[in-house]
JSON list of C-alpha atoms in Angstrom, two decimals:
[
{"chain": "A", "resi": 1, "resn": "MET", "atom": "CA", "xyz": [-79.07, 175.07, -59.23]},
{"chain": "A", "resi": 2, "resn": "ALA", "atom": "CA", "xyz": [-75.26, 175.15, -58.85]},
{"chain": "A", "resi": 3, "resn": "PRO", "atom": "CA", "xyz": [-73.40, 172.07, -58.11]},
{"chain": "A", "resi": 4, "resn": "HIS", "atom": "CA", "xyz": [-73.29, 171.44, -54.54]},
{"chain": "A", "resi": 5, "resn": "LEU", "atom": "CA", "xyz": [-72.29, 168.60, -52.10]},
{"chain": "A", "resi": 6, "resn": "THR", "atom": "CA", "xyz": [-75.24, 166.20, -51.24]},
{"chain": "A", "resi": 7, "resn": "ALA", "atom": "CA", "xyz": [-73.54, 163.86, -49.28]},
{"chain": "A", "resi": 8, "resn": "LEU", "atom": "CA", "xyz": [-70.19, 162.71, -47.20]},
{"chain": "A", "resi": 9, "resn": "ALA", "atom": "CA", "xyz": [-69.50, 159.40, -46.39]},
{"chain": "A", "resi": 10, "resn": "VAL", "atom": "CA", "xyz": [-66.77, 158.61, -43.79]},
{"chain": "A", "resi": 11, "resn": "LYS", "atom": "CA", "xyz": [-65.48, 155.24, -42.60]},
{"chain": "A", "resi": 12, "resn": "ASP", "atom": "CA", "xyz": [-62.74, 154.52, -40.22]},
{"chain": "A", "resi": 13, "resn": "LEU", "atom": "CA", "xyz": [-61.37, 158.09, -40.05]},
{"chain": "A", "resi": 14, "resn": "ALA", "atom": "CA", "xyz": [-59.87, 159.29, -36.99]},
{"chain": "A", "resi": 15, "resn": "LEU", "atom": "CA", "xyz": [-62.39, 158.67, -34.17]},
{"chain": "A", "resi": 16, "resn": "VAL", "atom": "CA", "xyz": [-65.32, 157.81, -36.57]},
{"chain": "A", "resi": 17, "resn": "SER", "atom": "CA", "xyz": [-66.11, 154.42, -37.26]},
{"chain": "A", "resi": 18, "resn": "ALA", "atom": "CA", "xyz": [-68.85, 155.24, -39.93]},
{"chain": "A", "resi": 19, "resn": "LEU", "atom": "CA", "xyz": [-70.76, 158.29, -40.69]},
{"chain": "A", "resi": 20, "resn": "GLU", "atom": "CA", "xyz": [-73.06, 159.25, -43.58]},
{"chain": "A", "resi": 21, "resn": "LEU", "atom": "CA", "xyz": [-74.08, 162.85, -43.84]},
{"chain": "A", "resi": 22, "resn": "GLU", "atom": "CA", "xyz": [-76.68, 164.14, -46.04]},
{"chain": "A", "resi": 23, "resn": "LEU", "atom": "CA", "xyz": [-76.80, 167.70, -47.40]},
{"chain": "A", "resi": 24, "resn": "GLY", "atom": "CA", "xyz": [-79.70, 169.74, -49.00]},
{"chain": "A", "resi": 25, "resn": "ALA", "atom": "CA", "xyz": [-79.26, 172.58, -51.35]},
{"chain": "A", "resi": 26, "resn": "GLY", "atom": "CA", "xyz": [-78.52, 175.90, -50.00]},
{"chain": "A", "resi": 27, "resn": "LEU", "atom": "CA", "xyz": [-76.67, 176.79, -46.81]},
{"chain": "A", "resi": 28, "resn": "THR", "atom": "CA", "xyz": [-75.58, 174.19, -44.41]},
{"chain": "A", "resi": 29, "resn": "VAL", "atom": "CA", "xyz": [-74.10, 175.13, -40.83]},
{"chain": "A", "resi": 30, "resn": "LEU", "atom": "CA", "xyz": [-72.57, 172.47, -38.53]},
{"chain": "A", "resi": 31, "resn": "THR", "atom": "CA", "xyz": [-71.85, 173.47, -34.84]},
{"chain": "A", "resi": 32, "resn": "GLY", "atom": "CA", "xyz": [-70.87, 172.08, -31.85]},
{"chain": "A", "resi": 33, "resn": "GLU", "atom": "CA", "xyz": [-68.26, 172.28, -28.95]},
{"chain": "A", "resi": 34, "resn": "THR", "atom": "CA", "xyz": [-64.62, 171.76, -29.21]},
{"chain": "A", "resi": 35, "resn": "GLY", "atom": "CA", "xyz": [-63.84, 168.09, -30.17]},
{"chain": "A", "resi": 36, "resn": "ALA", "atom": "CA", "xyz": [-67.15, 167.33, -31.45]},
{"chain": "A", "resi": 37, "resn": "GLY", "atom": "CA", "xyz": [-65.75, 166.37, -34.99]},
{"chain": "A", "resi": 38, "resn": "LYS", "atom": "CA", "xyz": [-66.18, 169.53, -36.99]},
{"chain": "A", "resi": 39, "resn": "SER", "atom": "CA", "xyz": [-62.54, 169.67, -38.15]},
{"chain": "A", "resi": 40, "resn": "MET", "atom": "CA", "xyz": [-62.70, 165.84, -38.94]},
{"chain": "A", "resi": 41, "resn": "LEU", "atom": "CA", "xyz": [-65.56, 166.46, -41.40]},
{"chain": "A", "resi": 42, "resn": "VAL", "atom": "CA", "xyz": [-63.35, 169.21, -43.06]},
{"chain": "A", "resi": 43, "resn": "ASP", "atom": "CA", "xyz": [-60.27, 167.06, -43.35]},
{"chain": "A", "resi": 44, "resn": "ALA", "atom": "CA", "xyz": [-62.68, 164.26, -44.73]},
{"chain": "A", "resi": 45, "resn": "LEU", "atom": "CA", "xyz": [-63.89, 166.62, -47.53]},
{"chain": "A", "resi": 46, "resn": "LEU", "atom": "CA", "xyz": [-60.12, 167.66, -48.11]},
{"chain": "A", "resi": 47, "resn": "ALA", "atom": "CA", "xyz": [-59.39, 164.24, -48.68]},
{"chain": "A", "resi": 48, "resn": "ALA", "atom": "CA", "xyz": [-61.97, 163.28, -50.96]},
{"chain": "A", "resi": 49, "resn": "THR", "atom": "CA", "xyz": [-61.27, 166.42, -53.16]},
{"chain": "A", "resi": 50, "resn": "GLY", "atom": "CA", "xyz": [-57.41, 165.42, -53.65]},
{"chain": "A", "resi": 51, "resn": "GLY", "atom": "CA", "xyz": [-56.08, 167.21, -50.57]},
{"chain": "A", "resi": 52, "resn": "ARG", "atom": "CA", "xyz": [-52.96, 165.97, -48.46]},
{"chain": "A", "resi": 53, "resn": "VAL", "atom": "CA", "xyz": [-53.91, 163.27, -45.95]},
{"chain": "A", "resi": 54, "resn": "ASP", "atom": "CA", "xyz": [-51.87, 161.76, -43.39]},
{"chain": "A", "resi": 55, "resn": "GLY", "atom": "CA", "xyz": [-51.96, 157.92, -42.84]},
{"chain": "A", "resi": 56, "resn": "ALA", "atom": "CA", "xyz": [-52.35, 158.56, -38.93]},
{"chain": "A", "resi": 57, "resn": "LEU", "atom": "CA", "xyz": [-55.76, 159.51, -39.79]},
{"chain": "A", "resi": 58, "resn": "VAL", "atom": "CA", "xyz": [-57.02, 156.07, -40.00]},
{"chain": "A", "resi": 59, "resn": "ARG", "atom": "CA", "xyz": [-58.88, 154.68, -36.88]},
{"chain": "A", "resi": 60, "resn": "GLU", "atom": "CA", "xyz": [-57.21, 152.80, -34.55]},
{"chain": "A", "resi": 61, "resn": "GLY", "atom": "CA", "xyz": [-57.79, 149.11, -35.03]},
{"chain": "A", "resi": 62, "resn": "ALA", "atom": "CA", "xyz": [-58.51, 149.67, -38.91]},
{"chain": "A", "resi": 63, "resn": "GLU", "atom": "CA", "xyz": [-56.49, 148.81, -41.80]},
{"chain": "A", "resi": 64, "resn": "LYS", "atom": "CA", "xyz": [-57.52, 151.81, -43.92]},
{"chain": "A", "resi": 65, "resn": "ALA", "atom": "CA", "xyz": [-60.17, 154.60, -44.01]},
{"chain": "A", "resi": 66, "resn": "ARG", "atom": "CA", "xyz": [-62.49, 155.79, -46.80]},
{"chain": "A", "resi": 67, "resn": "VAL", "atom": "CA", "xyz": [-64.15, 159.03, -47.85]},
{"chain": "A", "resi": 68, "resn": "ASP", "atom": "CA", "xyz": [-66.88, 159.32, -50.54]},
{"chain": "A", "resi": 69, "resn": "ALA", "atom": "CA", "xyz": [-68.22, 162.90, -51.38]},
{"chain": "A", "resi": 70, "resn": "THR", "atom": "CA", "xyz": [-71.15, 163.23, -53.63]},
{"chain": "A", "resi": 71, "resn": "PHE", "atom": "CA", "xyz": [-71.71, 166.22, -56.00]},
{"chain": "A", "resi": 72, "resn": "ALA", "atom": "CA", "xyz": [-74.94, 166.84, -57.66]},
{"chain": "A", "resi": 73, "resn": "ALA", "atom": "CA", "xyz": [-76.97, 169.21, -59.79]},
{"chain": "A", "resi": 74, "resn": "MET", "atom": "CA", "xyz": [-74.79, 169.45, -62.47]},
{"chain": "A", "resi": 75, "resn": "ALA", "atom": "CA", "xyz": [-75.92, 169.21, -65.96]},
{"chain": "A", "resi": 76, "resn": "GLY", "atom": "CA", "xyz": [-74.44, 166.24, -67.98]},
{"chain": "A", "resi": 77, "resn": "HIS", "atom": "CA", "xyz": [-72.72, 168.47, -70.18]},
{"chain": "A", "resi": 78, "resn": "GLU", "atom": "CA", "xyz": [-70.98, 170.09, -67.28]},
{"chain": "A", "resi": 79, "resn": "VAL", "atom": "CA", "xyz": [-69.82, 166.79, -65.99]},
{"chain": "A", "resi": 80, "resn": "ALA", "atom": "CA", "xyz": [-68.59, 166.11, -69.38]},
{"chain": "A", "resi": 81, "resn": "ALA", "atom": "CA", "xyz": [-66.55, 169.35, -69.39]},
{"chain": "A", "resi": 82, "resn": "LEU", "atom": "CA", "xyz": [-65.15, 168.74, -66.27]},
{"chain": "A", "resi": 83, "resn": "LEU", "atom": "CA", "xyz": [-63.97, 165.14, -67.05]},
{"chain": "A", "resi": 84, "resn": "GLY", "atom": "CA", "xyz": [-62.87, 165.93, -70.58]},
{"chain": "A", "resi": 85, "resn": "GLU", "atom": "CA", "xyz": [-62.13, 162.90, -72.49]},
{"chain": "A", "resi": 86, "resn": "ARG", "atom": "CA", "xyz": [-62.00, 160.76, -69.71]},
{"chain": "A", "resi": 87, "resn": "ASP", "atom": "CA", "xyz": [-64.38, 157.82, -69.40]},
{"chain": "A", "resi": 88, "resn": "LEU", "atom": "CA", "xyz": [-65.46, 158.46, -65.97]},
{"chain": "A", "resi": 89, "resn": "ALA", "atom": "CA", "xyz": [-69.25, 159.25, -66.13]},
{"chain": "A", "resi": 90, "resn": "ASP", "atom": "CA", "xyz": [-72.06, 157.80, -68.06]},
{"chain": "A", "resi": 91, "resn": "ALA", "atom": "CA", "xyz": [-74.07, 159.68, -70.73]},
{"chain": "A", "resi": 92, "resn": "GLY", "atom": "CA", "xyz": [-76.06, 162.26, -69.28]},
{"chain": "A", "resi": 93, "resn": "GLU", "atom": "CA", "xyz": [-74.90, 161.51, -65.80]},
{"chain": "A", "resi": 94, "resn": "ASP", "atom": "CA", "xyz": [-75.57, 164.52, -63.40]},
{"chain": "A", "resi": 95, "resn": "VAL", "atom": "CA", "xyz": [-73.63, 163.06, -60.15]},
{"chain": "A", "resi": 96, "resn": "LEU", "atom": "CA", "xyz": [-70.00, 162.90, -59.40]},
{"chain": "A", "resi": 97, "resn": "VAL", "atom": "CA", "xyz": [-68.49, 160.63, -56.58]},
{"chain": "A", "resi": 98, "resn": "LEU", "atom": "CA", "xyz": [-65.02, 161.49, -55.50]},
{"chain": "A", "resi": 99, "resn": "SER", "atom": "CA", "xyz": [-63.53, 158.85, -53.33]},
{"chain": "A", "resi": 100, "resn": "ARG", "atom": "CA", "xyz": [-60.28, 158.44, -51.42]},
{"chain": "A", "resi": 101, "resn": "GLU", "atom": "CA", "xyz": [-58.82, 155.48, -49.37]},
{"chain": "A", "resi": 102, "resn": "ILE", "atom": "CA", "xyz": [-56.28, 156.20, -46.92]},
{"chain": "A", "resi": 103, "resn": "ALA", "atom": "CA", "xyz": [-53.87, 153.53, -45.72]},
{"chain": "A", "resi": 104, "resn": "ALA", "atom": "CA", "xyz": [-50.22, 153.61, -44.44]},
{"chain": "A", "resi": 105, "resn": "GLY", "atom": "CA", "xyz": [-47.90, 154.67, -47.45]},
{"chain": "A", "resi": 106, "resn": "ARG", "atom": "CA", "xyz": [-50.89, 154.93, -50.15]},
{"chain": "A", "resi": 107, "resn": "ALA", "atom": "CA", "xyz": [-54.06, 156.87, -50.64]},
{"chain": "A", "resi": 108, "resn": "PRO", "atom": "CA", "xyz": [-55.84, 155.56, -53.90]},
{"chain": "A", "resi": 109, "resn": "ALA", "atom": "CA", "xyz": [-58.21, 158.02, -55.60]},
{"chain": "A", "resi": 110, "resn": "ARG", "atom": "CA", "xyz": [-61.67, 157.10, -57.55]},
{"chain": "A", "resi": 111, "resn": "VAL", "atom": "CA", "xyz": [-64.08, 159.18, -59.62]},
{"chain": "A", "resi": 112, "resn": "ASN", "atom": "CA", "xyz": [-67.30, 157.20, -59.91]},
{"chain": "A", "resi": 113, "resn": "ARG", "atom": "CA", "xyz": [-65.76, 153.89, -58.86]},
{"chain": "A", "resi": 114, "resn": "LYS", "atom": "CA", "xyz": [-62.99, 154.51, -61.37]},
{"chain": "A", "resi": 115, "resn": "SER", "atom": "CA", "xyz": [-59.44, 154.68, -60.22]},
{"chain": "A", "resi": 116, "resn": "VAL", "atom": "CA", "xyz": [-57.68, 158.00, -61.41]},
{"chain": "A", "resi": 117, "resn": "PRO", "atom": "CA", "xyz": [-54.45, 159.80, -60.48]},
{"chain": "A", "resi": 118, "resn": "LEU", "atom": "CA", "xyz": [-54.43, 162.01, -57.53]},
{"chain": "A", "resi": 119, "resn": "SER", "atom": "CA", "xyz": [-53.65, 165.02, -59.60]},
{"chain": "A", "resi": 120, "resn": "LEU", "atom": "CA", "xyz": [-56.91, 164.19, -61.81]},
{"chain": "A", "resi": 121, "resn": "LEU", "atom": "CA", "xyz": [-59.21, 164.10, -58.56]},
{"chain": "A", "resi": 122, "resn": "ALA", "atom": "CA", "xyz": [-57.60, 167.28, -57.06]},
{"chain": "A", "resi": 123, "resn": "GLU", "atom": "CA", "xyz": [-58.19, 169.00, -60.33]},
{"chain": "A", "resi": 124, "resn": "ILE", "atom": "CA", "xyz": [-62.00, 167.95, -60.35]},
{"chain": "A", "resi": 125, "resn": "GLY", "atom": "CA", "xyz": [-62.13, 168.90, -56.66]},
{"chain": "A", "resi": 126, "resn": "ASP", "atom": "CA", "xyz": [-60.67, 172.19, -56.82]},
{"chain": "A", "resi": 127, "resn": "ALA", "atom": "CA", "xyz": [-63.59, 172.83, -59.54]},
{"chain": "A", "resi": 128, "resn": "LEU", "atom": "CA", "xyz": [-66.28, 171.74, -57.21]},
{"chain": "A", "resi": 129, "resn": "ALA", "atom": "CA", "xyz": [-65.10, 172.63, -53.54]},
{"chain": "A", "resi": 130, "resn": "LEU", "atom": "CA", "xyz": [-63.33, 175.52, -52.08]},
{"chain": "A", "resi": 131, "resn": "VAL", "atom": "CA", "xyz": [-62.16, 175.01, -48.45]},
{"chain": "A", "resi": 132, "resn": "HIS", "atom": "CA", "xyz": [-61.11, 177.83, -46.14]},
{"chain": "A", "resi": 133, "resn": "GLY", "atom": "CA", "xyz": [-59.25, 176.77, -42.96]},
{"chain": "A", "resi": 134, "resn": "GLN", "atom": "CA", "xyz": [-58.26, 179.26, -39.90]},
{"chain": "A", "resi": 135, "resn": "GLY", "atom": "CA", "xyz": [-55.60, 181.63, -40.75]},
{"chain": "A", "resi": 136, "resn": "GLU", "atom": "CA", "xyz": [-56.76, 181.60, -44.58]},
{"chain": "A", "resi": 137, "resn": "GLN", "atom": "CA", "xyz": [-56.95, 185.32, -44.32]},
{"chain": "A", "resi": 138, "resn": "SER", "atom": "CA", "xyz": [-53.30, 185.64, -43.90]},
{"chain": "A", "resi": 139, "resn": "ARG", "atom": "CA", "xyz": [-53.20, 184.68, -48.00]},
{"chain": "A", "resi": 140, "resn": "LEU", "atom": "CA", "xyz": [-54.54, 188.32, -48.39]},
{"chain": "A", "resi": 141, "resn": "ALA", "atom": "CA", "xyz": [-51.07, 189.44, -47.33]},
{"chain": "A", "resi": 142, "resn": "ARG", "atom": "CA", "xyz": [-49.34, 187.87, -50.40]},
{"chain": "A", "resi": 143, "resn": "PRO", "atom": "CA", "xyz": [-48.64, 190.17, -53.21]},
{"chain": "A", "resi": 144, "resn": "ALA", "atom": "CA", "xyz": [-49.56, 187.63, -55.73]},
{"chain": "A", "resi": 145, "resn": "VAL", "atom": "CA", "xyz": [-53.27, 187.02, -54.02]},
{"chain": "A", "resi": 146, "resn": "GLN", "atom": "CA", "xyz": [-53.62, 190.74, -54.00]},
{"chain": "A", "resi": 147, "resn": "ARG", "atom": "CA", "xyz": [-52.74, 190.93, -57.79]},
{"chain": "A", "resi": 148, "resn": "ASP", "atom": "CA", "xyz": [-55.19, 188.14, -58.66]},
{"chain": "A", "resi": 149, "resn": "LEU", "atom": "CA", "xyz": [-58.07, 189.83, -56.67]},
{"chain": "A", "resi": 150, "resn": "LEU", "atom": "CA", "xyz": [-57.37, 193.37, -58.03]},
{"chain": "A", "resi": 151, "resn": "ASP", "atom": "CA", "xyz": [-57.22, 192.02, -61.53]},
{"chain": "A", "resi": 152, "resn": "ALA", "atom": "CA", "xyz": [-60.58, 190.12, -60.75]},
{"chain": "A", "resi": 153, "resn": "TYR", "atom": "CA", "xyz": [-62.44, 192.85, -59.53]},
{"chain": "A", "resi": 154, "resn": "GLY", "atom": "CA", "xyz": [-61.15, 194.88, -62.57]},
{"chain": "A", "resi": 155, "resn": "ARG", "atom": "CA", "xyz": [-62.25, 192.17, -64.82]},
{"chain": "A", "resi": 156, "resn": "ASN", "atom": "CA", "xyz": [-58.53, 192.38, -66.31]},
{"chain": "A", "resi": 157, "resn": "GLY", "atom": "CA", "xyz": [-58.45, 188.92, -67.38]},
{"chain": "A", "resi": 158, "resn": "GLU", "atom": "CA", "xyz": [-57.80, 189.60, -71.00]},
{"chain": "A", "resi": 159, "resn": "GLN", "atom": "CA", "xyz": [-55.02, 192.22, -70.65]},
{"chain": "A", "resi": 160, "resn": "ARG", "atom": "CA", "xyz": [-53.25, 190.11, -67.85]},
{"chain": "A", "resi": 161, "resn": "GLU", "atom": "CA", "xyz": [-53.12, 187.23, -70.54]},
{"chain": "A", "resi": 162, "resn": "ARG", "atom": "CA", "xyz": [-51.71, 189.56, -73.19]},
{"chain": "A", "resi": 163, "resn": "THR", "atom": "CA", "xyz": [-49.24, 191.13, -70.66]},
{"chain": "A", "resi": 164, "resn": "ALA", "atom": "CA", "xyz": [-47.88, 187.54, -69.50]},
{"chain": "A", "resi": 165, "resn": "GLU", "atom": "CA", "xyz": [-47.74, 186.55, -73.11]},
{"chain": "A", "resi": 166, "resn": "ARG", "atom": "CA", "xyz": [-45.55, 189.69, -73.81]},
{"chain": "A", "resi": 167, "resn": "ALA", "atom": "CA", "xyz": [-43.45, 189.22, -70.81]},
{"chain": "A", "resi": 168, "resn": "GLY", "atom": "CA", "xyz": [-42.84, 185.70, -71.81]},
{"chain": "A", "resi": 169, "resn": "VAL", "atom": "CA", "xyz": [-41.66, 187.10, -75.36]},
{"chain": "A", "resi": 170, "resn": "LEU", "atom": "CA", "xyz": [-39.36, 189.59, -73.66]},
{"chain": "A", "resi": 171, "resn": "ALA", "atom": "CA", "xyz": [-37.85, 187.13, -71.20]},
{"chain": "A", "resi": 172, "resn": "ALA", "atom": "CA", "xyz": [-37.11, 184.92, -74.37]},
{"chain": "A", "resi": 173, "resn": "LEU", "atom": "CA", "xyz": [-35.31, 187.72, -76.14]},
{"chain": "A", "resi": 174, "resn": "ARG", "atom": "CA", "xyz": [-33.34, 188.59, -72.86]},
{"chain": "A", "resi": 175, "resn": "ARG", "atom": "CA", "xyz": [-32.16, 184.91, -72.59]},
{"chain": "A", "resi": 176, "resn": "GLU", "atom": "CA", "xyz": [-31.45, 184.90, -76.45]},
{"chain": "A", "resi": 177, "resn": "ARG", "atom": "CA", "xyz": [-29.33, 188.32, -75.82]},
{"chain": "A", "resi": 178, "resn": "ALA", "atom": "CA", "xyz": [-27.38, 186.77, -72.97]},
{"chain": "A", "resi": 179, "resn": "ALA", "atom": "CA", "xyz": [-26.41, 183.51, -75.19]},
{"chain": "A", "resi": 180, "resn": "LEU", "atom": "CA", "xyz": [-24.99, 185.81, -77.65]},
{"chain": "A", "resi": 181, "resn": "GLY", "atom": "CA", "xyz": [-22.64, 187.68, -75.10]},
{"chain": "A", "resi": 182, "resn": "GLY", "atom": "CA", "xyz": [-24.45, 189.64, -72.73]},
{"chain": "A", "resi": 183, "resn": "ASP", "atom": "CA", "xyz": [-25.52, 193.50, -72.39]},
{"chain": "A", "resi": 184, "resn": "PRO", "atom": "CA", "xyz": [-23.48, 196.09, -74.31]},
{"chain": "A", "resi": 185, "resn": "ARG", "atom": "CA", "xyz": [-21.84, 197.53, -71.45]},
{"chain": "A", "resi": 186, "resn": "GLU", "atom": "CA", "xyz": [-20.26, 194.09, -70.47]},
{"chain": "A", "resi": 187, "resn": "ARG", "atom": "CA", "xyz": [-19.17, 193.35, -74.15]},
{"chain": "A", "resi": 188, "resn": "ALA", "atom": "CA", "xyz": [-17.47, 196.89, -74.02]},
{"chain": "A", "resi": 189, "resn": "ARG", "atom": "CA", "xyz": [-15.79, 196.19, -70.73]},
{"chain": "A", "resi": 190, "resn": "ARG", "atom": "CA", "xyz": [-14.73, 192.68, -72.03]},
{"chain": "A", "resi": 191, "resn": "ALA", "atom": "CA", "xyz": [-13.14, 194.31, -75.30]},
{"chain": "A", "resi": 192, "resn": "ASP", "atom": "CA", "xyz": [-11.29, 196.87, -73.27]},
{"chain": "A", "resi": 193, "resn": "LEU", "atom": "CA", "xyz": [-9.70, 193.93, -71.21]},
{"chain": "A", "resi": 194, "resn": "LEU", "atom": "CA", "xyz": [-8.92, 192.07, -74.43]},
{"chain": "A", "resi": 195, "resn": "ALA", "atom": "CA", "xyz": [-7.37, 195.02, -75.88]},
{"chain": "A", "resi": 196, "resn": "HIS", "atom": "CA", "xyz": [-5.30, 195.68, -72.93]},
{"chain": "A", "resi": 197, "resn": "GLU", "atom": "CA", "xyz": [-3.91, 192.09, -72.82]},
{"chain": "A", "resi": 198, "resn": "VAL", "atom": "CA", "xyz": [-3.11, 192.38, -76.56]},
{"chain": "A", "resi": 199, "resn": "ARG", "atom": "CA", "xyz": [-0.94, 195.42, -75.74]},
{"chain": "A", "resi": 200, "resn": "GLU", "atom": "CA", "xyz": [0.60, 193.66, -72.70]},
{"chain": "A", "resi": 201, "resn": "ILE", "atom": "CA", "xyz": [1.62, 190.61, -74.99]},
{"chain": "A", "resi": 202, "resn": "GLU", "atom": "CA", "xyz": [2.89, 192.87, -77.65]}
]
């Protein structure tokens, strides 16, 4: 079974004083009228997976908000691969809890109750959750996204890496050439100018 979100706990976020949502494997659909709190749950998940948060989301009267997202159904080696050499999981553990506190001016991050840099939380969150919001389809208009999709469809990852490597080598050579005096036309133009100045001086 693929890794999936099994629980989302929210405390003092926006209008929610406390909420614990348990999710089963497979598809879960949340429905409700406008203002029912669906977007708040998406914001909570974004916060727990390392997204940007606003201190204004803290519930009025509370000092801080907290979000915990629990992901399960991963093999122990998958957790280890995700965490690398970092001591954030017990041997063989197949659950990850991503946590975020939200307060004025700070938003500490934790993985399995251990403090981590926000960049690491975002890296792990990116590997576990993909959130699409309204207007996300506008990304398809970006040339870089179109290239990514086309290469993925054509399974061109290896060729793309080789091309990127060769493009890097070419860029380095061009920088080296520029450091040696620019392109041949510019050198010829400069030589003509200096020759003219020599004649004027003579």
